[in-house]
Short mmCIF file of N, CA and C in Angstrom, two decimals:
data_model
loop_
_atom_site.label_atom_id
_atom_site.label_comp_id
_atom_site.label_asym_id
_atom_site.label_seq_id
_atom_site.Cartn_x
_atom_site.Cartn_y
_atom_site.Cartn_z
N MET X 1 79.88 91.48 96.21
CA MET X 1 79.03 93.18 96.98
C MET X 1 78.52 93.32 95.44
N GLU X 2 78.45 92.79 94.35
CA GLU X 2 77.30 93.33 93.31
C GLU X 2 76.17 92.94 93.92
N SER X 3 75.75 91.55 94.61
CA SER X 3 75.14 90.93 95.12
C SER X 3 74.09 92.25 96.26
N ALA X 4 75.17 91.92 97.31
CA ALA X 4 74.92 92.87 98.28
C ALA X 4 73.58 94.03 97.84
N LEU X 5 74.90 95.03 97.10
CA LEU X 5 74.17 95.71 96.20
C LEU X 5 72.94 96.18 95.27
N LYS X 6 72.44 94.95 94.88
CA LYS X 6 71.30 94.75 94.54
C LYS X 6 69.90 95.14 95.36
N THR X 7 70.08 94.32 97.17
CA THR X 7 69.66 93.91 97.63
C THR X 7 68.96 95.26 98.42
N ARG X 8 70.14 96.06 98.19
CA ARG X 8 70.60 97.15 99.42
C ARG X 8 68.78 98.32 98.86
N THR X 9 68.12 98.56 99.61
CA THR X 9 67.17 100.11 98.56
C THR X 9 67.31 101.24 99.77
N ARG X 10 68.86 101.98 99.90
CA ARG X 10 69.54 102.49 100.54
C ARG X 10 71.08 103.16 99.85
N LEU X 11 71.06 104.27 98.66
CA LEU X 11 73.02 103.39 99.13
C LEU X 11 72.81 105.52 98.05
N TYR X 12 72.96 106.35 99.32
CA TYR X 12 72.94 107.81 99.16
C TYR X 12 74.36 108.31 99.44
N THR X 13 75.19 108.05 100.68
CA THR X 13 76.12 108.00 100.91
C THR X 13 77.02 107.26 101.48
N PRO X 14 78.23 107.84 100.87
CA PRO X 14 79.81 106.95 101.14
C PRO X 14 79.64 105.64 101.82
N GLN X 15 78.92 106.19 103.66
CA GLN X 15 78.86 105.45 104.58
C GLN X 15 77.99 104.35 103.94
N ASP X 16 76.80 105.14 103.58
CA ASP X 16 76.35 103.27 102.61
C ASP X 16 76.33 101.98 102.11
N TYR X 17 77.44 103.22 101.74
CA TYR X 17 78.35 102.25 100.95
C TYR X 17 79.06 101.80 101.47
N ILE X 18 80.04 101.82 102.70
CA ILE X 18 80.93 101.67 103.29
C ILE X 18 80.21 100.54 104.29
N ASP X 19 78.40 100.55 104.48
CA ASP X 19 78.21 99.57 105.27
C ASP X 19 77.70 98.32 104.20
N VAL X 20 77.54 98.02 103.50
CA VAL X 20 78.14 97.38 101.83
C VAL X 20 78.56 96.43 102.19
N MET X 21 79.49 97.25 101.57
CA MET X 21 81.22 96.76 102.00
C MET X 21 81.48 95.48 102.86
N THR X 22 80.90 96.21 104.62
CA THR X 22 81.63 95.97 105.31
C THR X 22 80.17 94.60 106.03
N SER X 23 79.28 94.49 105.71
CA SER X 23 78.37 93.14 105.89
C SER X 23 77.82 92.36 104.37
N CYS X 24 78.85 92.25 103.03
CA CYS X 24 78.59 91.87 102.15
C CYS X 24 79.18 90.50 102.03
N ARG X 25 79.91 89.87 103.28
CA ARG X 25 80.81 88.45 104.05
C ARG X 25 80.05 88.23 104.86
N LYS X 26 79.70 86.60 105.17
CA LYS X 26 79.29 86.52 106.50
C LYS X 26 80.92 86.01 107.30
N ARG X 27 81.68 85.21 106.00
CA ARG X 27 82.90 85.07 106.92
C ARG X 27 83.48 85.87 106.12
N ASN X 28 84.94 85.68 106.95
CA ASN X 28 86.63 86.78 106.01
C ASN X 28 85.94 88.54 105.32
N LYS X 29 85.21 89.31 106.79
CA LYS X 29 84.70 90.34 106.40
C LYS X 29 85.40 91.14 105.84
N LEU X 30 85.45 91.83 104.92
CA LEU X 30 85.74 93.12 104.72
C LEU X 30 85.70 94.22 105.34
N THR X 31 87.11 94.72 105.50
CA THR X 31 87.20 96.25 105.98
C THR X 31 87.70 97.29 105.38
N ALA X 32 86.72 97.94 105.68
CA ALA X 32 87.20 99.56 105.08
C ALA X 32 87.19 100.65 106.00
N THR X 33 88.44 101.13 105.50
CA THR X 33 88.83 102.46 105.66
C THR X 33 88.34 103.48 105.47
N LYS X 34 87.52 104.64 105.36
CA LYS X 34 87.36 106.10 105.40
C LYS X 34 88.18 106.91 105.36
N MET X 35 88.83 107.07 104.00
CA MET X 35 89.79 108.29 104.11
C MET X 35 88.90 109.62 104.46
N GLU X 36 89.83 109.99 105.18
CA GLU X 36 89.92 111.99 105.10
C GLU X 36 90.04 112.66 104.46
N CYS X 37 90.13 113.63 104.12
CA CYS X 37 90.74 114.76 103.54
C CYS X 37 92.03 115.05 103.31
N LEU X 38 92.76 115.22 104.22
CA LEU X 38 94.16 114.64 104.88
C LEU X 38 94.91 113.71 104.13
N ASP X 39 94.13 113.31 104.40
CA ASP X 39 94.73 111.49 104.01
C ASP X 39 94.97 111.51 102.84
N PHE X 40 95.15 112.90 101.60
CA PHE X 40 95.03 112.04 100.10
C PHE X 40 95.90 113.61 100.12
N VAL X 41 97.09 113.00 99.54
CA VAL X 41 98.58 113.76 99.47
C VAL X 41 99.23 113.55 98.02
N GLY X 42 99.63 114.33 97.81
CA GLY X 42 100.29 114.99 96.31
C GLY X 42 101.80 114.16 96.65
N VAL X 43 102.83 113.24 95.72
CA VAL X 43 103.83 112.86 94.87
C VAL X 43 104.77 113.60 94.89
N TYR X 44 104.74 114.93 93.90
CA TYR X 44 105.14 115.36 92.92
C TYR X 44 106.43 116.01 93.45
N LYS X 45 106.13 116.23 94.37
CA LYS X 45 107.74 116.45 95.74
C LYS X 45 108.69 115.31 95.36
N MET X 46 108.15 114.74 96.10
CA MET X 46 108.94 113.36 96.21
C MET X 46 109.37 112.74 95.08
N MET X 47 108.51 113.05 93.87
CA MET X 47 109.03 112.36 92.81
C MET X 47 110.29 112.87 92.50
N LYS X 48 110.86 114.05 92.20
CA LYS X 48 111.48 114.76 92.11
C LYS X 48 113.04 114.34 93.02
N THR X 49 112.85 113.99 94.39
CA THR X 49 113.85 113.82 94.72
C THR X 49 114.76 112.38 94.87
N ILE X 50 113.90 111.30 93.87
CA ILE X 50 113.96 110.63 93.87
C ILE X 50 114.91 109.92 92.28
N VAL X 51 114.91 110.71 91.24
CA VAL X 51 115.21 110.95 89.93
C VAL X 51 116.49 110.26 90.32
N LYS X 52 117.43 110.68 90.53
CA LYS X 52 118.62 109.73 90.75
C LYS X 52 119.13 108.64 91.50
N ARG X 53 118.02 108.41 91.92
CA ARG X 53 118.29 107.00 93.39
C ARG X 53 118.44 106.32 92.18
N LYS X 54 119.60 105.57 92.14
CA LYS X 54 120.17 104.21 91.90
C LYS X 54 120.31 103.23 92.15
N LYS X 55 120.27 103.03 94.43
CA LYS X 55 120.02 102.44 95.03
C LYS X 55 119.28 102.02 95.83
N ASP X 56 119.31 101.16 96.77
CA ASP X 56 118.19 101.04 98.39
C ASP X 56 119.62 101.50 99.44
N ILE X 57 118.87 101.69 100.43
CA ILE X 57 119.44 101.73 101.33
C ILE X 57 120.20 100.83 102.31
N GLU X 58 120.16 99.86 100.91
CA GLU X 58 121.40 98.77 101.87
C GLU X 58 122.33 98.15 100.62
N GLY X 59 122.10 99.45 99.45
CA GLY X 59 122.97 99.88 98.85
C GLY X 59 122.79 99.04 96.91
N ASN X 60 121.92 98.24 97.55
CA ASN X 60 121.68 97.13 96.09
C ASN X 60 120.87 97.55 94.46
N ALA X 61 121.09 98.35 93.93
CA ALA X 61 120.33 98.02 92.93
C ALA X 61 118.81 98.25 92.57
N ILE X 62 118.70 98.79 92.21
CA ILE X 62 117.02 99.41 92.12
C ILE X 62 116.95 99.51 90.26
N SER X 63 115.72 98.82 90.04
CA SER X 63 115.76 98.89 88.78
C SER X 63 114.33 99.60 88.43
N TRP X 64 114.69 101.02 88.27
CA TRP X 64 112.74 101.71 88.35
C TRP X 64 111.98 100.90 86.72
N LEU X 65 112.29 100.61 85.82
CA LEU X 65 111.96 99.54 85.03
C LEU X 65 111.09 98.50 85.00
N LYS X 66 111.65 98.06 85.90
CA LYS X 66 110.94 96.61 86.33
C LYS X 66 109.98 96.86 87.99
N THR X 67 110.26 98.07 88.40
CA THR X 67 108.70 98.27 89.79
C THR X 67 108.05 98.10 89.13
N LYS X 68 107.20 97.55 89.90
CA LYS X 68 105.63 97.05 90.05
C LYS X 68 104.90 98.24 90.82
N GLU X 69 105.56 98.61 91.79
CA GLU X 69 104.35 98.81 93.05
C GLU X 69 105.76 98.68 94.45
N ILE X 70 104.90 100.55 93.76
CA ILE X 70 105.40 101.57 95.26
C ILE X 70 105.12 101.59 96.29
N ASN X 71 105.25 101.76 97.46
CA ASN X 71 104.25 101.51 99.12
C ASN X 71 104.88 102.88 99.19
N ILE X 72 103.70 103.37 100.22
CA ILE X 72 104.49 104.46 101.44
C ILE X 72 103.60 104.55 102.64
N PHE X 73 104.13 104.65 103.76
CA PHE X 73 103.03 104.53 104.72
C PHE X 73 103.43 105.62 105.84
N LYS X 74 102.83 105.75 106.83
CA LYS X 74 102.28 106.89 107.56
C LYS X 74 102.96 106.93 107.71
N ASN X 75 103.39 105.94 108.87
CA ASN X 75 104.36 106.25 109.98
C ASN X 75 105.83 106.47 109.39
N ARG X 76 106.33 105.86 108.48
CA ARG X 76 107.37 106.06 107.32
C ARG X 76 107.54 107.14 106.65
N PRO X 77 107.06 108.42 106.63
CA PRO X 77 107.25 109.01 105.70
C PRO X 77 108.30 109.36 104.49
N ASP X 78 109.66 109.35 104.94
CA ASP X 78 111.03 109.84 104.59
C ASP X 78 110.82 108.18 104.08
N ARG X 79 110.77 107.45 104.24
CA ARG X 79 110.88 106.31 103.30
C ARG X 79 109.71 105.96 102.17
N ILE X 80 110.10 105.13 100.83
CA ILE X 80 109.46 104.35 100.09
C ILE X 80 109.82 102.93 100.03
N PHE X 81 108.40 102.44 99.44
CA PHE X 81 109.25 100.81 99.89
C PHE X 81 108.82 100.07 97.95
N LEU X 82 109.95 99.44 97.01
CA LEU X 82 109.78 99.82 95.84
C LEU X 82 109.84 98.16 96.38
N SER X 83 108.57 97.85 95.36
CA SER X 83 108.92 95.90 95.10
C SER X 83 108.59 95.69 92.55
N THR X 84 109.61 94.76 92.56
CA THR X 84 109.30 94.17 91.49
C THR X 84 108.20 93.17 91.17
N CYS X 85 106.74 92.79 92.26
CA CYS X 85 105.88 92.38 91.75
C CYS X 85 105.53 92.76 93.25
N ARG X 86 103.90 92.51 93.36
CA ARG X 86 103.34 91.96 94.72
C ARG X 86 103.54 90.96 95.25
N GLY X 87 103.52 91.76 96.45
CA GLY X 87 104.33 90.68 97.52
C GLY X 87 105.63 90.92 97.28
N GLY X 88 106.06 90.90 97.35
CA GLY X 88 107.53 90.49 96.84
C GLY X 88 108.88 91.21 97.12
N GLN X 89 110.05 90.75 97.15
CA GLN X 89 111.55 91.49 98.19
C GLN X 89 110.91 92.81 97.13
N THR X 90 111.54 94.26 98.81
CA THR X 90 111.01 95.17 99.17
C THR X 90 112.28 95.60 99.03
N HIS X 91 112.35 96.77 98.17
CA HIS X 91 113.70 98.16 98.35
C HIS X 91 113.82 98.90 99.21
N GLU X 92 113.97 99.51 100.10
CA GLU X 92 113.74 100.87 101.32
C GLU X 92 114.24 101.88 100.79
N VAL X 93 114.19 103.25 99.82
CA VAL X 93 115.01 103.90 99.49
C VAL X 93 114.22 104.66 100.51
N ASP X 94 115.70 105.71 101.39
CA ASP X 94 115.16 106.94 102.03
C ASP X 94 115.76 108.50 101.10
N LEU X 95 114.15 109.41 101.67
CA LEU X 95 114.14 110.24 100.87
C LEU X 95 115.04 111.31 100.84
N ASN X 96 115.92 111.30 102.77
CA ASN X 96 116.49 112.05 102.86
C ASN X 96 117.14 111.95 102.67
N LYS X 97 118.17 110.86 101.89
CA LYS X 97 119.69 110.77 101.84
C LYS X 97 119.66 111.27 100.74
N ARG X 98 120.94 112.00 100.27
CA ARG X 98 121.28 112.93 98.73
C ARG X 98 121.52 111.54 98.20
N PRO X 99 121.47 111.43 96.46
CA PRO X 99 122.29 110.84 96.28
C PRO X 99 122.67 111.55 95.43
N LYS X 100 124.27 110.32 94.54
CA LYS X 100 125.38 110.40 94.23
C LYS X 100 125.02 111.88 93.33
N ARG X 101 126.87 111.37 92.94
CA ARG X 101 126.46 112.90 91.14
C ARG X 101 125.98 114.56 91.73
N GLY X 102 126.74 115.10 92.48
CA GLY X 102 126.40 115.89 92.95
C GLY X 102 124.25 116.15 93.51
N SER X 103 123.46 115.66 93.62
CA SER X 103 122.53 116.35 93.97
C SER X 103 122.35 117.53 94.69
N ILE X 104 121.05 118.48 94.53
CA ILE X 104 121.09 119.59 94.97
C ILE X 104 120.09 119.63 96.42
N ASN X 105 119.85 118.38 95.90
CA ASN X 105 119.14 118.49 97.42
C ASN X 105 119.61 118.57 98.91
N ASN X 106 119.05 119.32 99.47
CA ASN X 106 119.30 118.86 101.15
C ASN X 106 118.54 118.29 101.79
N PRO X 107 118.83 117.63 102.96
CA PRO X 107 117.66 116.57 103.60
C PRO X 107 115.92 116.62 103.76
N LEU X 108 115.44 116.55 103.47
CA LEU X 108 114.30 116.91 103.24
C LEU X 108 113.02 116.56 104.77
N THR X 109 112.19 117.17 104.82
CA THR X 109 111.33 116.84 105.58
C THR X 109 110.18 117.17 104.94
N LEU X 110 108.97 116.37 105.76
CA LEU X 110 107.56 115.39 105.41
C LEU X 110 107.24 116.53 104.30
N SER X 111 106.85 117.73 104.98
CA SER X 111 106.68 118.68 104.34
C SER X 111 107.02 118.94 103.20
N ARG X 112 107.93 118.95 102.40
CA ARG X 112 108.45 118.72 101.47
C ARG X 112 108.79 117.73 100.36
N HIS X 113 108.27 116.59 101.19
CA HIS X 113 108.96 115.14 100.05
C HIS X 113 106.80 115.11 99.90
N TYR X 114 105.31 115.93 100.81
CA TYR X 114 104.49 114.89 100.12
C TYR X 114 103.91 116.97 100.27
N GLU X 115 102.52 117.31 99.13
CA GLU X 115 101.76 118.20 99.30
C GLU X 115 99.81 117.89 99.77
N GLN X 116 99.48 118.15 100.40
CA GLN X 116 97.98 118.23 100.85
C GLN X 116 97.69 118.26 100.19
N LEU X 117 96.65 117.06 99.29
CA LEU X 117 95.52 117.88 97.42
C LEU X 117 94.76 118.80 97.92
N TRP X 118 93.75 118.10 99.24
CA TRP X 118 92.48 119.06 99.11
C TRP X 118 92.47 119.28 100.51
N PRO X 119 92.91 119.61 101.24
CA PRO X 119 92.66 120.13 102.92
C PRO X 119 90.86 120.29 103.22
N GLN X 120 90.62 120.85 102.02
CA GLN X 120 89.32 121.21 102.05
C GLN X 120 88.37 120.56 101.89
N GLY X 121 88.50 119.84 101.56
CA GLY X 121 87.71 118.59 100.49
C GLY X 121 87.80 118.90 98.83
N LYS X 122 87.68 117.87 98.08
CA LYS X 122 87.71 118.41 96.88
C LYS X 122 86.54 118.44 96.08
N PRO X 123 86.74 119.88 94.89
CA PRO X 123 85.42 120.54 94.25
C PRO X 123 85.30 119.67 93.30
N ILE X 124 83.61 119.95 93.33
CA ILE X 124 83.28 119.18 92.16
C ILE X 124 82.88 120.15 90.46
N SER X 125 82.83 119.94 89.21
CA SER X 125 82.56 121.17 88.88
C SER X 125 81.17 122.09 89.28
N GLN X 126 81.09 123.29 89.31
CA GLN X 126 79.89 123.91 89.69
C GLN X 126 78.44 123.27 88.69
N PRO X 127 78.45 123.09 87.68
CA PRO X 127 77.18 121.93 86.69
C PRO X 127 77.08 121.10 87.50
N LYS X 128 77.76 120.33 87.99
CA LYS X 128 77.65 119.84 88.87
C LYS X 128 76.79 118.76 89.85
N LEU X 129 77.45 120.25 90.90
CA LEU X 129 77.28 121.13 91.84
C LEU X 129 75.62 121.11 91.92
N ASP X 130 75.48 122.27 90.99
CA ASP X 130 74.01 122.78 90.91
C ASP X 130 72.94 121.61 90.25
N ASP X 131 73.34 120.71 89.13
CA ASP X 131 72.98 119.49 89.10
C ASP X 131 71.64 118.96 90.40
N ILE X 132 73.24 118.31 91.70
CA ILE X 132 72.86 117.86 92.66
C ILE X 132 72.36 118.03 93.63
N LYS X 133 72.57 120.00 93.87
CA LYS X 133 71.85 120.83 94.78
C LYS X 133 69.81 120.42 94.09
N SER X 134 69.96 120.12 93.08
CA SER X 134 68.65 120.21 91.74
C SER X 134 68.05 119.11 92.26
N LEU X 135 68.29 118.61 92.34
CA LEU X 135 67.72 116.40 93.13
C LEU X 135 67.96 116.64 94.12
N LEU X 136 68.11 117.78 95.19
CA LEU X 136 68.23 117.15 96.56
C LEU X 136 66.91 117.39 97.07
N HIS X 137 65.49 117.56 96.42
CA HIS X 137 64.46 116.83 96.80
C HIS X 137 63.71 115.76 97.31
N LEU X 138 64.44 114.53 96.71
CA LEU X 138 64.04 113.30 96.51
C LEU X 138 65.22 112.46 97.66
N ILE X 139 65.87 113.55 97.80
CA ILE X 139 67.08 112.60 98.88
C ILE X 139 66.69 112.68 100.20
N PRO X 140 66.50 111.51 100.64
CA PRO X 140 65.80 110.94 102.26
C PRO X 140 66.89 112.89 103.18
N SER X 141 65.59 113.12 103.87
CA SER X 141 66.48 114.14 104.65
C SER X 141 67.51 113.84 105.92
N ASP X 142 67.82 112.87 106.22
CA ASP X 142 68.94 112.05 106.82
C ASP X 142 70.49 112.48 106.04
N ALA X 143 70.39 112.18 104.87
CA ALA X 143 71.20 111.92 104.13
C ALA X 143 71.62 113.28 103.26
N THR X 144 70.56 114.19 103.03
CA THR X 144 71.13 115.65 102.71
C THR X 144 72.41 116.35 103.51
N LYS X 145 72.87 116.01 104.81
CA LYS X 145 73.63 117.11 104.82
C LYS X 145 74.92 116.40 103.82
N TYR X 146 74.69 115.04 103.19
CA TYR X 146 76.49 115.36 102.64
C TYR X 146 76.28 115.97 101.19
N TYR X 147 75.19 116.10 101.19
CA TYR X 147 75.17 116.40 99.63
C TYR X 147 75.23 118.63 99.70
N GLU X 148 74.46 119.16 101.18
CA GLU X 148 75.27 120.34 101.36
C GLU X 148 76.61 120.44 101.54
N ASN X 149 77.05 119.73 101.95
CA ASN X 149 78.35 119.76 102.32
C ASN X 149 79.56 120.04 101.11
N LEU X 150 78.42 119.63 99.83
CA LEU X 150 79.57 119.48 99.06
C LEU X 150 80.23 121.10 97.85
N THR X 151 81.09 121.20 97.62
CA THR X 151 81.63 122.42 97.36
C THR X 151 81.97 122.55 95.56
N GLY X 152 81.71 123.10 94.93
CA GLY X 152 81.59 124.45 93.50
C GLY X 152 83.10 124.19 92.86
N ALA X 153 83.09 124.47 92.47
CA ALA X 153 84.18 125.50 91.55
C ALA X 153 83.50 126.39 90.04
N ARG X 154 83.98 127.33 89.84
CA ARG X 154 83.49 127.22 88.32
C ARG X 154 84.67 127.23 87.18
N ASP X 155 86.50 127.12 87.73
CA ASP X 155 86.99 127.60 86.64
C ASP X 155 87.79 125.48 86.48
N LEU X 156 86.45 124.53 87.33
CA LEU X 156 87.03 123.19 87.41
C LEU X 156 86.01 122.74 85.80
N LYS X 157 86.79 121.36 85.96
CA LYS X 157 85.96 120.50 84.78
C LYS X 157 85.87 119.19 85.15
N ASP X 158 85.25 118.69 84.97
CA ASP X 158 84.98 117.20 84.94
C ASP X 158 86.06 116.58 84.38
N ASP X 159 86.68 115.76 85.87
CA ASP X 159 87.81 115.14 85.81
C ASP X 159 87.88 113.03 85.42
N VAL X 160 86.67 113.05 84.10
CA VAL X 160 86.02 111.85 83.51
C VAL X 160 87.01 111.49 82.69
N GLU X 161 88.31 110.77 83.14
CA GLU X 161 89.64 110.32 81.86
C GLU X 161 88.83 110.02 80.32
N GLY X 162 89.29 110.93 79.68
CA GLY X 162 88.71 110.54 78.52
C GLY X 162 87.60 111.25 77.75
N PHE X 163 86.76 111.75 78.96
CA PHE X 163 86.00 112.60 78.33
C PHE X 163 85.97 114.26 78.48
N ASP X 164 86.33 114.85 76.90
CA ASP X 164 86.16 116.53 76.82
C ASP X 164 85.05 117.21 76.65
N GLY X 165 83.51 116.48 76.85
CA GLY X 165 82.44 116.70 76.68
C GLY X 165 81.83 117.05 75.36
N SER X 166 82.63 116.41 74.17
CA SER X 166 83.07 116.13 72.81
C SER X 166 81.91 114.76 72.52
N ILE X 167 81.00 114.37 71.74
CA ILE X 167 80.19 112.83 71.98
C ILE X 167 81.52 112.67 70.63
N ASP X 168 82.00 111.78 71.48
CA ASP X 168 83.02 110.60 70.53
C ASP X 168 81.51 109.01 69.61
N PHE X 169 80.68 109.19 69.13
CA PHE X 169 80.12 107.88 68.53
C PHE X 169 78.99 109.11 67.99
N GLU X 170 78.49 108.64 66.69
CA GLU X 170 77.34 108.69 65.65
C GLU X 170 76.04 109.16 67.02
N VAL X 171 74.86 109.98 66.47
CA VAL X 171 73.88 109.55 67.33
C VAL X 171 72.70 109.63 66.59
N GLU X 172 71.59 108.66 66.05
CA GLU X 172 70.76 108.52 65.59
C GLU X 172 69.88 109.39 65.66
N ASP X 173 68.86 109.87 65.15
CA ASP X 173 67.22 110.36 65.34
C ASP X 173 66.61 110.06 65.14
N LYS X 174 65.07 109.03 65.79
CA LYS X 174 64.97 108.32 65.28
C LYS X 174 63.27 109.17 65.33
N GLU X 175 63.16 109.54 63.83
CA GLU X 175 62.07 110.49 63.70
C GLU X 175 60.41 109.23 63.25
#
């Protein structure tokens, strides 16, 4: 993929990156799935419902500490599938089944398990959006619509992990 990116002169929109991914191999072509706003869901509500789960649907013990992989499928939103290694044996957990020891959870519906994170799209920080819009004259006209549809929020901080705006290294003045 890196080699294919080096030969591309146009990379302005997500579709441009998808095109690179799907055409970078001659054999065993990659498949790219473009996710939409509604595909991003939060699992905080679901996590609260599985706190006391100790067994899967077959009664086998679940080791949460050894769990390496958790899968959730669109066609089975009321189930989670746990595995202790990638591609290994899975334990199926029913989110609607009440765990033992007097849980207060009632059987839940899909809307109570997951919440939409950004139904209208994830906004970016307003300074970043202003910077992008100031560069629109450098972007080909057929790609500007993507950038014009971006939204910003004044109270949002950039979510670069570990970066709080302060420089964590020394800067030398070269005079």
